Coordinates of C-alpha atoms in Angstrom, one line a residue:
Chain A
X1 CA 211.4 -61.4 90.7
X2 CA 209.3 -59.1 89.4
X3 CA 209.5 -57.1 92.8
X4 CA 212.9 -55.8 90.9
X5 CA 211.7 -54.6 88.2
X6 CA 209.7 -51.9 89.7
X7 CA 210.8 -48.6 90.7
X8 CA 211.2 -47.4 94.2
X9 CA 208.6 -45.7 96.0
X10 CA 212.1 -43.9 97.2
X11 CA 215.2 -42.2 97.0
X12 CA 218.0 -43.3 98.6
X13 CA 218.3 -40.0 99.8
X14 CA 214.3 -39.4 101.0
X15 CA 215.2 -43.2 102.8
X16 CA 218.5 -41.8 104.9
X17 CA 216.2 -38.7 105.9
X18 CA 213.5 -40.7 106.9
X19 CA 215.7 -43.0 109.0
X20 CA 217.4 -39.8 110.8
X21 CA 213.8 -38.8 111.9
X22 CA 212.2 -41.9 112.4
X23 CA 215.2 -44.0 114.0
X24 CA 217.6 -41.4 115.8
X25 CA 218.8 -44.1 118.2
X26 CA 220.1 -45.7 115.2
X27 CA 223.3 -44.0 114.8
X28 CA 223.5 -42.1 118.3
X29 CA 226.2 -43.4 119.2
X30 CA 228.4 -42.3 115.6
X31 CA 227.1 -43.7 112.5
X32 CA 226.4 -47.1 112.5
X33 CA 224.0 -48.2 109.4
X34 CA 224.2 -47.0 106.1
X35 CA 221.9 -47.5 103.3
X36 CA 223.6 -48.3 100.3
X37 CA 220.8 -48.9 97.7
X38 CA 216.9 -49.3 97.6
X39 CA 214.7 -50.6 94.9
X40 CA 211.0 -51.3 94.8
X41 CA 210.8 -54.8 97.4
X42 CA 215.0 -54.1 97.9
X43 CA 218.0 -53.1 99.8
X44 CA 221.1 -53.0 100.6
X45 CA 222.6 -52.2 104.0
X46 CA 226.2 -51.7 105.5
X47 CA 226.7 -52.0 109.0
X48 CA 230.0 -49.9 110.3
X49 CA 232.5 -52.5 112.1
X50 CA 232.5 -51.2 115.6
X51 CA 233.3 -52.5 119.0
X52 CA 229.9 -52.7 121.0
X53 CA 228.8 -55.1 118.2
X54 CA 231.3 -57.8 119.0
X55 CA 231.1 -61.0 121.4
X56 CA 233.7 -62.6 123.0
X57 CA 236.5 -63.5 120.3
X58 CA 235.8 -60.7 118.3
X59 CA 233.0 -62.0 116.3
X60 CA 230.0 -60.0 115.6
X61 CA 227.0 -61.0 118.0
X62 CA 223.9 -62.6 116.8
X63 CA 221.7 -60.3 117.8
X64 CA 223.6 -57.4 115.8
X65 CA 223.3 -59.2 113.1
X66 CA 219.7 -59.7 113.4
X67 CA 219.0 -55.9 113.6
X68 CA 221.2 -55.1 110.9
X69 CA 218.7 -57.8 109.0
X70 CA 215.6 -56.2 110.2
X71 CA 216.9 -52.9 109.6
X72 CA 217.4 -54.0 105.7
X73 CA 214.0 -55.8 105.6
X74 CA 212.4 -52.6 106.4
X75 CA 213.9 -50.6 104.0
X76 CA 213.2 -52.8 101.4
X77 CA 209.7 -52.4 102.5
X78 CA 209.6 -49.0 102.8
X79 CA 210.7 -48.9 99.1
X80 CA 207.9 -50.5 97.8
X81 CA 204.8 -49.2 99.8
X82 CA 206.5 -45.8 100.6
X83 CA 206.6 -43.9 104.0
X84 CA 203.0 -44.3 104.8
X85 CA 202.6 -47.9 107.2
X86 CA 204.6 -49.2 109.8
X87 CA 205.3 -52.9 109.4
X88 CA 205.3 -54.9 112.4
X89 CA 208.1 -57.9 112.6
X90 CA 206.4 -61.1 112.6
X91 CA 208.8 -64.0 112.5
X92 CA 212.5 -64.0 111.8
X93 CA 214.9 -66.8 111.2
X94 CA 218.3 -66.5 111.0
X95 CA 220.8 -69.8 109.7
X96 CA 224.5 -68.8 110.8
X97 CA 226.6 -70.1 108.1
X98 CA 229.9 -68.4 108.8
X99 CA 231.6 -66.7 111.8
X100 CA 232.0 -62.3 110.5
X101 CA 235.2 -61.2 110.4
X102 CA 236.6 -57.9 112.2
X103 CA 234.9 -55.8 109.2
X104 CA 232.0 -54.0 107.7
X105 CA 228.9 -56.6 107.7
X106 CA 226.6 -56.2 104.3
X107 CA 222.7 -57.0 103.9
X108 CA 221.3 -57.7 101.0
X109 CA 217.3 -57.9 100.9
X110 CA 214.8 -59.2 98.6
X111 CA 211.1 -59.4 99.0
X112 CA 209.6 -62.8 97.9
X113 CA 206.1 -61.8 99.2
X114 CA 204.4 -57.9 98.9
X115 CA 201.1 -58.9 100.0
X116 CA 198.1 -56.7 101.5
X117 CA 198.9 -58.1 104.5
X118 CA 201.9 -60.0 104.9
X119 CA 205.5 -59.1 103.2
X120 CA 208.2 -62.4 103.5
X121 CA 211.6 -61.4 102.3
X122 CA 215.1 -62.9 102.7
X123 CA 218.7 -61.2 103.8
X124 CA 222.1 -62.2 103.0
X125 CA 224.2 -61.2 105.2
X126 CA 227.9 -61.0 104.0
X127 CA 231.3 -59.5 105.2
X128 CA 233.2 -56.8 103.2
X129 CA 234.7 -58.5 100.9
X130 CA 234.0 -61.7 101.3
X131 CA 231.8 -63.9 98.5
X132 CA 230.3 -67.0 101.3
X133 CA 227.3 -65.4 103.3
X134 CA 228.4 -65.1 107.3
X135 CA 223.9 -65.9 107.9
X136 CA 220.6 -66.3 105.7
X137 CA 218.0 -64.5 107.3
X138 CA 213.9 -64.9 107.0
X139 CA 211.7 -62.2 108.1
X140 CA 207.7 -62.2 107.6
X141 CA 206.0 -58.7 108.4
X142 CA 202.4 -58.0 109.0
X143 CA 201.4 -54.7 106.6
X144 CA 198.8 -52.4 108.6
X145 CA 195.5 -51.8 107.0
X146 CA 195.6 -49.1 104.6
X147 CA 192.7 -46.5 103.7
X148 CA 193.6 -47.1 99.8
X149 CA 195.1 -50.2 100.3
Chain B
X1 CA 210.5 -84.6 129.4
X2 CA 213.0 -86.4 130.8
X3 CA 215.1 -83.9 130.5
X4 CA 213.9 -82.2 133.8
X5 CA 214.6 -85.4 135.7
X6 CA 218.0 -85.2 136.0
X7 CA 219.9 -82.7 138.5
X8 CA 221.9 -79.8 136.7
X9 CA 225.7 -79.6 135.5
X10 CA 226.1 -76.6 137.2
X11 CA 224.6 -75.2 140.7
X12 CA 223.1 -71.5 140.0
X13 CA 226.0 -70.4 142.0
X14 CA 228.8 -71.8 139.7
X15 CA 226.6 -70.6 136.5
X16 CA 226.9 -67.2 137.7
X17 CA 230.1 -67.1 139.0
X18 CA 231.1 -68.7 134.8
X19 CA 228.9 -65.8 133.2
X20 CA 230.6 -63.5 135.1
X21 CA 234.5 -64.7 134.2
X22 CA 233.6 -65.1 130.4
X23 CA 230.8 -63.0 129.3
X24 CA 231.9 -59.9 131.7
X25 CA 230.4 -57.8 128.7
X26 CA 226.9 -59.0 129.6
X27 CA 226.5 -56.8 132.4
X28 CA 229.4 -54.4 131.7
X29 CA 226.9 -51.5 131.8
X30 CA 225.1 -52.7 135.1
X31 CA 223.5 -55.4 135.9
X32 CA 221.3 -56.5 132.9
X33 CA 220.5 -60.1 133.4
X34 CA 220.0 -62.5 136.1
X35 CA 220.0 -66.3 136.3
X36 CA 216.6 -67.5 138.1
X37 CA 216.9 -71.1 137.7
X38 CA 219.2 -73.6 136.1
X39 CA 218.8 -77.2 135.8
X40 CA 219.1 -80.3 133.4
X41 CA 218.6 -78.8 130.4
X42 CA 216.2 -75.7 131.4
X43 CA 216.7 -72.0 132.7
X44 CA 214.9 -69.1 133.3
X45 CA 216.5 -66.1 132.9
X46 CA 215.2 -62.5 133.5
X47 CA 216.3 -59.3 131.3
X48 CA 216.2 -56.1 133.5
X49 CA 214.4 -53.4 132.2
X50 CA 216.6 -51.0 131.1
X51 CA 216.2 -47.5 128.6
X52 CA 219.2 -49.1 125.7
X53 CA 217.2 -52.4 125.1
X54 CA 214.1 -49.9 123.5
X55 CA 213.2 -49.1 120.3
X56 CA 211.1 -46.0 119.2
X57 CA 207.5 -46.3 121.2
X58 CA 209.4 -47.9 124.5
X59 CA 209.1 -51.7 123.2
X60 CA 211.9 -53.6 124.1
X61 CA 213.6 -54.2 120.7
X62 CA 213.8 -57.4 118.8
X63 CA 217.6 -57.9 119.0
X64 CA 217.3 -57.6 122.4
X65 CA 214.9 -60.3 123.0
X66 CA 216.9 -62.3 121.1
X67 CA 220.0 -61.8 122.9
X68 CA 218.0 -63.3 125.8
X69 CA 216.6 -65.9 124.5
X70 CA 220.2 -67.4 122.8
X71 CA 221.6 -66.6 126.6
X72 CA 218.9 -68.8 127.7
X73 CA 219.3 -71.1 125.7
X74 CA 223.2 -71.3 126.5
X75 CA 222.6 -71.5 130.0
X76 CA 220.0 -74.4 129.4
X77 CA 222.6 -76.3 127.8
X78 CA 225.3 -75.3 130.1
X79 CA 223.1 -77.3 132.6
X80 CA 223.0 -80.0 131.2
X81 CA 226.6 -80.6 130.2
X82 CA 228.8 -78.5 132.4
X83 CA 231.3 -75.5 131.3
X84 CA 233.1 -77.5 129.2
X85 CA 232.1 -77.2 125.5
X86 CA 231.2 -74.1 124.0
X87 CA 227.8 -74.6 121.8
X88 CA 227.6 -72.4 118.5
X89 CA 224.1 -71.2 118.0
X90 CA 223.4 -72.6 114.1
X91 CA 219.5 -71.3 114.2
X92 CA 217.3 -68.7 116.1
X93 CA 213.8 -68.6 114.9
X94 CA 211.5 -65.8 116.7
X95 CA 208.1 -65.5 116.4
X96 CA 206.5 -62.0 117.7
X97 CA 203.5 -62.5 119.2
X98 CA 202.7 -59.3 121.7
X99 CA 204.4 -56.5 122.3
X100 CA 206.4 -56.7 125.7
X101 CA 205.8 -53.4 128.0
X102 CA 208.1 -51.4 130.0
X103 CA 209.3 -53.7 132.3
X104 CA 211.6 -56.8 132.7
X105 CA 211.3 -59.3 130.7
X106 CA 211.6 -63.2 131.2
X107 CA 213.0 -66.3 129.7
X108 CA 211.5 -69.6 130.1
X109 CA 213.8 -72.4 128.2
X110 CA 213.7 -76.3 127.9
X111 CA 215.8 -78.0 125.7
X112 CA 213.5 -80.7 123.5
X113 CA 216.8 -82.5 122.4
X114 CA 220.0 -82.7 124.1
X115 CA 222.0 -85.0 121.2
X116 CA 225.7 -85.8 121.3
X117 CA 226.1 -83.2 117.8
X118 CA 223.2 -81.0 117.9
X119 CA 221.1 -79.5 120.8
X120 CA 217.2 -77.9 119.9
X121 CA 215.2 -76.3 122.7
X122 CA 212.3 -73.5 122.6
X123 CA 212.0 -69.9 124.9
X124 CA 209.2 -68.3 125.9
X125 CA 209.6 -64.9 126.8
X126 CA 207.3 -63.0 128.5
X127 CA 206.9 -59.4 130.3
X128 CA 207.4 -59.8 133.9
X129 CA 203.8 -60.6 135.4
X130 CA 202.1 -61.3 131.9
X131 CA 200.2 -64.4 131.4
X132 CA 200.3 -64.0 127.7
X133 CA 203.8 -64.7 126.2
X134 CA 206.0 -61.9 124.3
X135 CA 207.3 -64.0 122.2
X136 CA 208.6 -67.8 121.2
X137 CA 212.2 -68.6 120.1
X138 CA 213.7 -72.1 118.9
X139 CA 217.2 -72.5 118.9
X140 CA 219.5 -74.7 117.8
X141 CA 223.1 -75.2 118.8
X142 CA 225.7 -77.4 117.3
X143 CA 227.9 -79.1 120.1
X144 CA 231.6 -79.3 119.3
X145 CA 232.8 -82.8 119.8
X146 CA 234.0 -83.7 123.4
X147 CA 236.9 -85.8 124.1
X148 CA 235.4 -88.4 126.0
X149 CA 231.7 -87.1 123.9
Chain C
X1 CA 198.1 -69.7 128.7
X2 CA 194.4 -67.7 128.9
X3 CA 193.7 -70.0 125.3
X4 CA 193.2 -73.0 127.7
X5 CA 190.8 -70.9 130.0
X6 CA 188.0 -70.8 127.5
X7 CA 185.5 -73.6 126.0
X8 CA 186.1 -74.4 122.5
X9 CA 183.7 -73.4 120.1
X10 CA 183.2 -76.3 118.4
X11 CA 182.9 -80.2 120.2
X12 CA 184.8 -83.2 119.3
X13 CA 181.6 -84.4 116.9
X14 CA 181.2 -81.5 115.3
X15 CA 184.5 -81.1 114.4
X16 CA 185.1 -84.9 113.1
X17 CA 181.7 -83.9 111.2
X18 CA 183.3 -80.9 109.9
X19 CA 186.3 -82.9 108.9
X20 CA 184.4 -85.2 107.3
X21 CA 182.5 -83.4 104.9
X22 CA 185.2 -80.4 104.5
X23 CA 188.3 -83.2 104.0
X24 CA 186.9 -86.5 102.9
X25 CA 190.1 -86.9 101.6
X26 CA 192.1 -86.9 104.8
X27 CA 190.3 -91.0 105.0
X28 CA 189.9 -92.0 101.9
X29 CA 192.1 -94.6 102.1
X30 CA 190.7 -95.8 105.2
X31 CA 190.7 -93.9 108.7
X32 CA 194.2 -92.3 109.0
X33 CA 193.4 -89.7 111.1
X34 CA 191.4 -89.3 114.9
X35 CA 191.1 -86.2 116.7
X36 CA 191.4 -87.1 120.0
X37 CA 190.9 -84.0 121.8
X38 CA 189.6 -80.1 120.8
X39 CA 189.7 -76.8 123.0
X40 CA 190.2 -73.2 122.8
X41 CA 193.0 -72.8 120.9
X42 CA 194.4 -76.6 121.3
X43 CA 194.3 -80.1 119.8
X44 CA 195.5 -83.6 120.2
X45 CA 195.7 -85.5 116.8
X46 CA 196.8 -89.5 116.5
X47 CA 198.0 -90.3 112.7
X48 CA 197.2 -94.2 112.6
X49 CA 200.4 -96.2 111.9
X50 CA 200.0 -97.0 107.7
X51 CA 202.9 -98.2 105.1
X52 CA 201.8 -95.0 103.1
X53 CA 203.5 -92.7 105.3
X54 CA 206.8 -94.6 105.8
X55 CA 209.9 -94.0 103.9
X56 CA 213.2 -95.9 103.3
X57 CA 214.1 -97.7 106.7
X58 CA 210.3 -97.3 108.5
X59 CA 210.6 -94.1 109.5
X60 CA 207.6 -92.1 109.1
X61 CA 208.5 -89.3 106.5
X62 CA 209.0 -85.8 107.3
X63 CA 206.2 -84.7 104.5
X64 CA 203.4 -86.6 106.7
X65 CA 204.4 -85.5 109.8
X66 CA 204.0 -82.2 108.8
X67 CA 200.6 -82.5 107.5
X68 CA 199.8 -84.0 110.6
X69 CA 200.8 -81.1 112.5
X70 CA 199.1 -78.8 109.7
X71 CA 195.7 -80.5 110.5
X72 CA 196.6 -80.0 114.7
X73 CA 196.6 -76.2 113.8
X74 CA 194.0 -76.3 111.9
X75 CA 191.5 -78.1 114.1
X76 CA 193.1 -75.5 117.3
X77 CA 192.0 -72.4 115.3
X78 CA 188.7 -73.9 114.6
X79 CA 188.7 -75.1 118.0
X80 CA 188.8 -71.2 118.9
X81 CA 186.6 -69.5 116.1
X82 CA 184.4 -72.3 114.8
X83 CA 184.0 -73.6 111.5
X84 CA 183.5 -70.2 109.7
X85 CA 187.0 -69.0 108.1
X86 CA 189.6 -70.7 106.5
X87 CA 192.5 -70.0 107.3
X88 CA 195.6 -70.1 105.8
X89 CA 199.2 -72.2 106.6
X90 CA 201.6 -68.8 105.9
X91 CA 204.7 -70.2 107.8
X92 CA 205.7 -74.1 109.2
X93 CA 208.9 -74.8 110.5
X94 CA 209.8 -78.0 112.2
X95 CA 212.7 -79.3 113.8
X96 CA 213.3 -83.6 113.9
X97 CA 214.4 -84.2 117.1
X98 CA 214.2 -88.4 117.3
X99 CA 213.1 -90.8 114.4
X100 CA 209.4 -92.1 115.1
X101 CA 208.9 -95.5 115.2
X102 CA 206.6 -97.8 114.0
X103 CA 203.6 -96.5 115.9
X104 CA 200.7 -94.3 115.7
X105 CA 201.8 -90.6 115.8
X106 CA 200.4 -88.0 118.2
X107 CA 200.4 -84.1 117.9
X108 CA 200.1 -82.3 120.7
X109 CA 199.1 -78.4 119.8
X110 CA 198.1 -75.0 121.3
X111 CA 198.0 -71.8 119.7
X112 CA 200.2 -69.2 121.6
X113 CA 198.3 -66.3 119.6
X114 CA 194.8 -65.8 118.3
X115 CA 194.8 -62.7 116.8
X116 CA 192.6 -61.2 114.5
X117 CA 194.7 -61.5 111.6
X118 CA 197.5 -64.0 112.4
X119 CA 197.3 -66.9 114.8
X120 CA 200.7 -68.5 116.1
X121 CA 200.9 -71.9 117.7
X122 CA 203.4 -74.6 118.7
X123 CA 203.1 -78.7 117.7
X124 CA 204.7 -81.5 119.6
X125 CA 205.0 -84.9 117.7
X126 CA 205.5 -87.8 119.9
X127 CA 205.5 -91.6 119.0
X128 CA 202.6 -93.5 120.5
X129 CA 203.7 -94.1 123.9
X130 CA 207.2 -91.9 124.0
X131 CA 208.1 -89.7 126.2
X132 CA 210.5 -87.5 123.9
X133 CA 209.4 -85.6 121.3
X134 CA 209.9 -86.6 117.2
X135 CA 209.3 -83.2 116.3
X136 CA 208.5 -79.6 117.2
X137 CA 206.6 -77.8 114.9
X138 CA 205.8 -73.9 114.7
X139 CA 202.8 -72.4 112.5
X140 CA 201.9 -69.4 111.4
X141 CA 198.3 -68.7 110.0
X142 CA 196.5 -65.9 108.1
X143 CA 192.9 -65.5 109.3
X144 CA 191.1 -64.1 106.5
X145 CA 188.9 -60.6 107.3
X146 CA 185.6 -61.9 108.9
X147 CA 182.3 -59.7 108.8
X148 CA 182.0 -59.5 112.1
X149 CA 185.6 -59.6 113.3
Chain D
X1 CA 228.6 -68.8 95.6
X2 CA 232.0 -71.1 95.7
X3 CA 229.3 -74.2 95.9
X4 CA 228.8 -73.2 92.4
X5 CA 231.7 -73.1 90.9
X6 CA 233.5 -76.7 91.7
X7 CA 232.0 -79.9 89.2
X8 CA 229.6 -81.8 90.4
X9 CA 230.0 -85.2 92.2
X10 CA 227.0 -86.9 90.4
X11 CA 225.8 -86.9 87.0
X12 CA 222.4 -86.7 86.3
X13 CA 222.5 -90.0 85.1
X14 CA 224.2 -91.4 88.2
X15 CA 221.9 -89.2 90.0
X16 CA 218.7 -90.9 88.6
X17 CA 219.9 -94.5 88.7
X18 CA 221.1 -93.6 92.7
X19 CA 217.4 -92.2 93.3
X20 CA 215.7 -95.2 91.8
X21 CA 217.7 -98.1 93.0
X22 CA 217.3 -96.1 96.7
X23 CA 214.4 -94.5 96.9
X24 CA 211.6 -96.3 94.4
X25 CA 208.7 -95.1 96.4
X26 CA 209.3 -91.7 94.9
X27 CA 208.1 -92.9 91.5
X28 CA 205.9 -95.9 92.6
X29 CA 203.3 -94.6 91.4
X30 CA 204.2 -93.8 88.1
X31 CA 206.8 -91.4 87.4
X32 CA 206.4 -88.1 90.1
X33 CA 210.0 -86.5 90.3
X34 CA 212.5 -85.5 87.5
X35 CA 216.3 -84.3 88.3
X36 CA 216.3 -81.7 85.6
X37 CA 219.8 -80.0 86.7
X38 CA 222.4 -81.4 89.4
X39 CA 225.4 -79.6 90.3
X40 CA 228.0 -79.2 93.5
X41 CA 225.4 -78.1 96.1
X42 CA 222.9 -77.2 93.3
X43 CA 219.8 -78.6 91.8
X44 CA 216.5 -78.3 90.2
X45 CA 213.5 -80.9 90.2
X46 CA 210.5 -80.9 88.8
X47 CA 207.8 -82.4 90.2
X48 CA 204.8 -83.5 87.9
X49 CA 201.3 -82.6 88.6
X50 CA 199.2 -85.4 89.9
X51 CA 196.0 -85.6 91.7
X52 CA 197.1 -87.4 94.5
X53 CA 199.9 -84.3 95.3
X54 CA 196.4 -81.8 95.4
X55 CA 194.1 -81.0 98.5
X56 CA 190.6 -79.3 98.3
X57 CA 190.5 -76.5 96.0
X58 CA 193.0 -77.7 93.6
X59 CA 195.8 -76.7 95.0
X60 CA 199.0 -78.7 95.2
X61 CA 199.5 -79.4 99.3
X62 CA 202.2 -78.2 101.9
X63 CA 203.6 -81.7 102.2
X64 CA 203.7 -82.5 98.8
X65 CA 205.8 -78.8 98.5
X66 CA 207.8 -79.8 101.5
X67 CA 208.7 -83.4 100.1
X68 CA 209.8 -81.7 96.5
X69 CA 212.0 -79.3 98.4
X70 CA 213.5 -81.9 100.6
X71 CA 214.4 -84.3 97.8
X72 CA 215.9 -80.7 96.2
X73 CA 218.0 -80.1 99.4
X74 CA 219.3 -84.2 99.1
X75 CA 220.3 -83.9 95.8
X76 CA 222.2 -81.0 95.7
X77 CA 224.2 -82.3 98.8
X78 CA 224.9 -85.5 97.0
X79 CA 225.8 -83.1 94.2
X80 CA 228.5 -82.0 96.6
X81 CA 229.6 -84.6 98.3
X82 CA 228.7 -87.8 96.3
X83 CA 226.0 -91.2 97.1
X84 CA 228.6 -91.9 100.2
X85 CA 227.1 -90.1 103.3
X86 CA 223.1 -89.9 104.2
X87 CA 221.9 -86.7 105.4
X88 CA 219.8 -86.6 107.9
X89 CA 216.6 -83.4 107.9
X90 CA 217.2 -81.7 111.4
X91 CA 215.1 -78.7 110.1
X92 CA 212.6 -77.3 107.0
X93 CA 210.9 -74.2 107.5
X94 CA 208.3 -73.0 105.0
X95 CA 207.1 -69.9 103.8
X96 CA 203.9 -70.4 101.4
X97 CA 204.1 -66.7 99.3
X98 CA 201.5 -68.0 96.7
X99 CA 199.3 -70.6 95.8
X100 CA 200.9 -72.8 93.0
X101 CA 198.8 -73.4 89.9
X102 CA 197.7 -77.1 88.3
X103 CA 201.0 -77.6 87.3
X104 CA 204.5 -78.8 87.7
X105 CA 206.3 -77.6 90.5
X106 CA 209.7 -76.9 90.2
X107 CA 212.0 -76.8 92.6
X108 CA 215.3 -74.3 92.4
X109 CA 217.9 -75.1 95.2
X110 CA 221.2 -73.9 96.3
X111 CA 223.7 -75.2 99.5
X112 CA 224.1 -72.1 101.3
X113 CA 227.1 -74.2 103.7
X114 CA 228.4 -77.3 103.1
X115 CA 230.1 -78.0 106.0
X116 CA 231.7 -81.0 107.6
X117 CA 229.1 -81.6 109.9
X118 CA 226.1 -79.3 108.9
X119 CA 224.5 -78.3 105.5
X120 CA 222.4 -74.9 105.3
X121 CA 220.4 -74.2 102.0
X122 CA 217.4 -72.7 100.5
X123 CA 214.6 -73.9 97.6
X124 CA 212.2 -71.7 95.7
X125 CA 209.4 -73.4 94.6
X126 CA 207.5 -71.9 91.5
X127 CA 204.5 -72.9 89.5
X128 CA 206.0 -74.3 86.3
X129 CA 206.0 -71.4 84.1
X130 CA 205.6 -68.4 86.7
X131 CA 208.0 -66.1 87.5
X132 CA 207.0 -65.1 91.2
X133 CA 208.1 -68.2 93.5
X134 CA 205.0 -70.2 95.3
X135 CA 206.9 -71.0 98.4
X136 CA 210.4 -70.3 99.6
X137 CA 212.1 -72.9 101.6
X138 CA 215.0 -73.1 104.2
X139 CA 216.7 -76.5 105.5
X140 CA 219.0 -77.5 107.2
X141 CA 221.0 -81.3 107.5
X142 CA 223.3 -83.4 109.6
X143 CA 226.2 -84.8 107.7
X144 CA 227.3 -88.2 109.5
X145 CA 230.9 -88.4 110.3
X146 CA 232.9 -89.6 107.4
X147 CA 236.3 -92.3 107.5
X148 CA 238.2 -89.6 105.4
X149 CA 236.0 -86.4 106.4

């Protein structure tokens, strides 16, 4: 992809501030979501194993996994076209491969698509350690006009 | 579809009176959902409005929407072949079409295919009073195999 | 839905006229294709039975039932804004619930959002006579910018 | 992936005899489809640019994309699991990212799950040539019960 191979419009660190402001309901109950890298169209997010994220049997629920997805899509985002728009969710799709184990889930994003208008990416979603994806995730994201865009 | 002509598993008494036993995390926090209708292979369900199903500007979040929907879905199902087999959700698919507003929200489900492996139905969620849907989910649920199945 | 409430902005002439001279190719191997009915924001489609479209066994192939339900969103949106943009297939997603049979093949469509820039809608395939779906189909389409839009 | 690191259960050679004693509409009309790379729950086809696969503009159409990517998703479960079982398309979903070229289209596609009774995997499509994908591509399949599954 050539979405990798430029850089990000930013840091990890200017991300995790902008998250705190932005998204304080995020982590209000402890820390929850942690971003652990961001390129240009990228990311990579952990989500902390906790309790209120489970269903019965112990299993992480669906929609928890969804927003850990969504979460990553828009960081990825964010680290192409910057803090400036807010994307809307459009579509998502979500294939559960794999029941998560009692651990740490891990995102991993790519952008197919940085349009104008539309950005389509995929997640991986994986559990700590583990090398067979627990869900493959779609999202499509509708870009709001930009004055220089 | 023909699916509405037969009479339902389960009597809307009996579905609650399951939800409750098995899924007592649904409404651990007060009540959050209620089941309208039940019948062969259909449900409504309605999600009360309530402050933790937000994100930032007051819409009700994705994950959130999804949760209902896939509890809709189960419900549908549950309808149509009684609390005996537990169906594993293999697909959600949401497509975001307004923005739901500050009240409840509610669940419209059919099932378009009630098969002996694989079970596919569609949710239309909409803000309580709206016209104009929220959102449309399709599901897909893979149905273990029954003994006498 | 409000979509139905309106009159369609184009009638069934002008839109096999339209079809016509925009796609002669859709025929060009004799009539394949009959829209059957237009409104705002809906469409009924018949695909005439034809060898061409069969694969191994009889069975209608997946590829032309999907561009049957392409051309159902497609005359919908024009149904709703008239023959002036073209827009664009961003997302399909179908889910085969029954194999057709040897039949004609109707799509039954209406868009569940008309919005500036995207336009949602739902398909239902059903063999000529049936009263279960074939296939439910979901589309997403990008409207391009218009003048006065 | 594991899917990538067992042997395949085809050959290519075994591969192409299989598709063209089974499925000789695919090259009917003069050869359309080549199996350039087969492995367990892996593969890559190509398919040749023809007229017949274009609509108006020149562009190659969404069911001619969604046909390549199907036979992709077929011949990297037979890559798995060997000519025994037929897979059955319960559901393709589409994302069109850019508009492919006059040229080959390639196909790229990798099993995601191969499970007993469901498969899960993705294609990118690209313009034979270009490094930024014309179409991403999610399915998903129904694996009949086997005598020794």
């Amino acid at each position: 992809m050539t979405v990798d191979a430029k850089s990000p419009a930013m840091s990890l660190a200017d991300m995790d501030a902008f998250l705190d402001r932005d998204f304080p309901q995020l982590n209000r109950d402890g820390r929850a979501y942690v971003v652990e890298a961001v390129g240009y169209g990228t990311s990579r997010m952990r989500m902390l194993y906790h309790e209120r994220h489970l269903r019965p049997g112990g299993t992480i629920s669906g929609p928890a996994m969804m927003g850990l997805a969504d979460l990553a899509f828009y960081v990825a985002i964010l680290g192409a076209i910057g803090p400036v728009a807010l994307a809307v969710t459009t579509n998502l799709s979500i294939n559960f491969l794999r029941k998560p184990g009692r651990r740490d889930l891990i995102a991993d994003c790519r952008m197919l698509k940085l349009g104008k208008r539309l950005a389509v990416g995929e997640v991986l979603l994986f559990s700590d350690g583990e090398e067979e994806p627990s869900a493959h995730v779609t999202g499509t994201y509708s870009i709001p006009p930009r004055a220089n865009g």
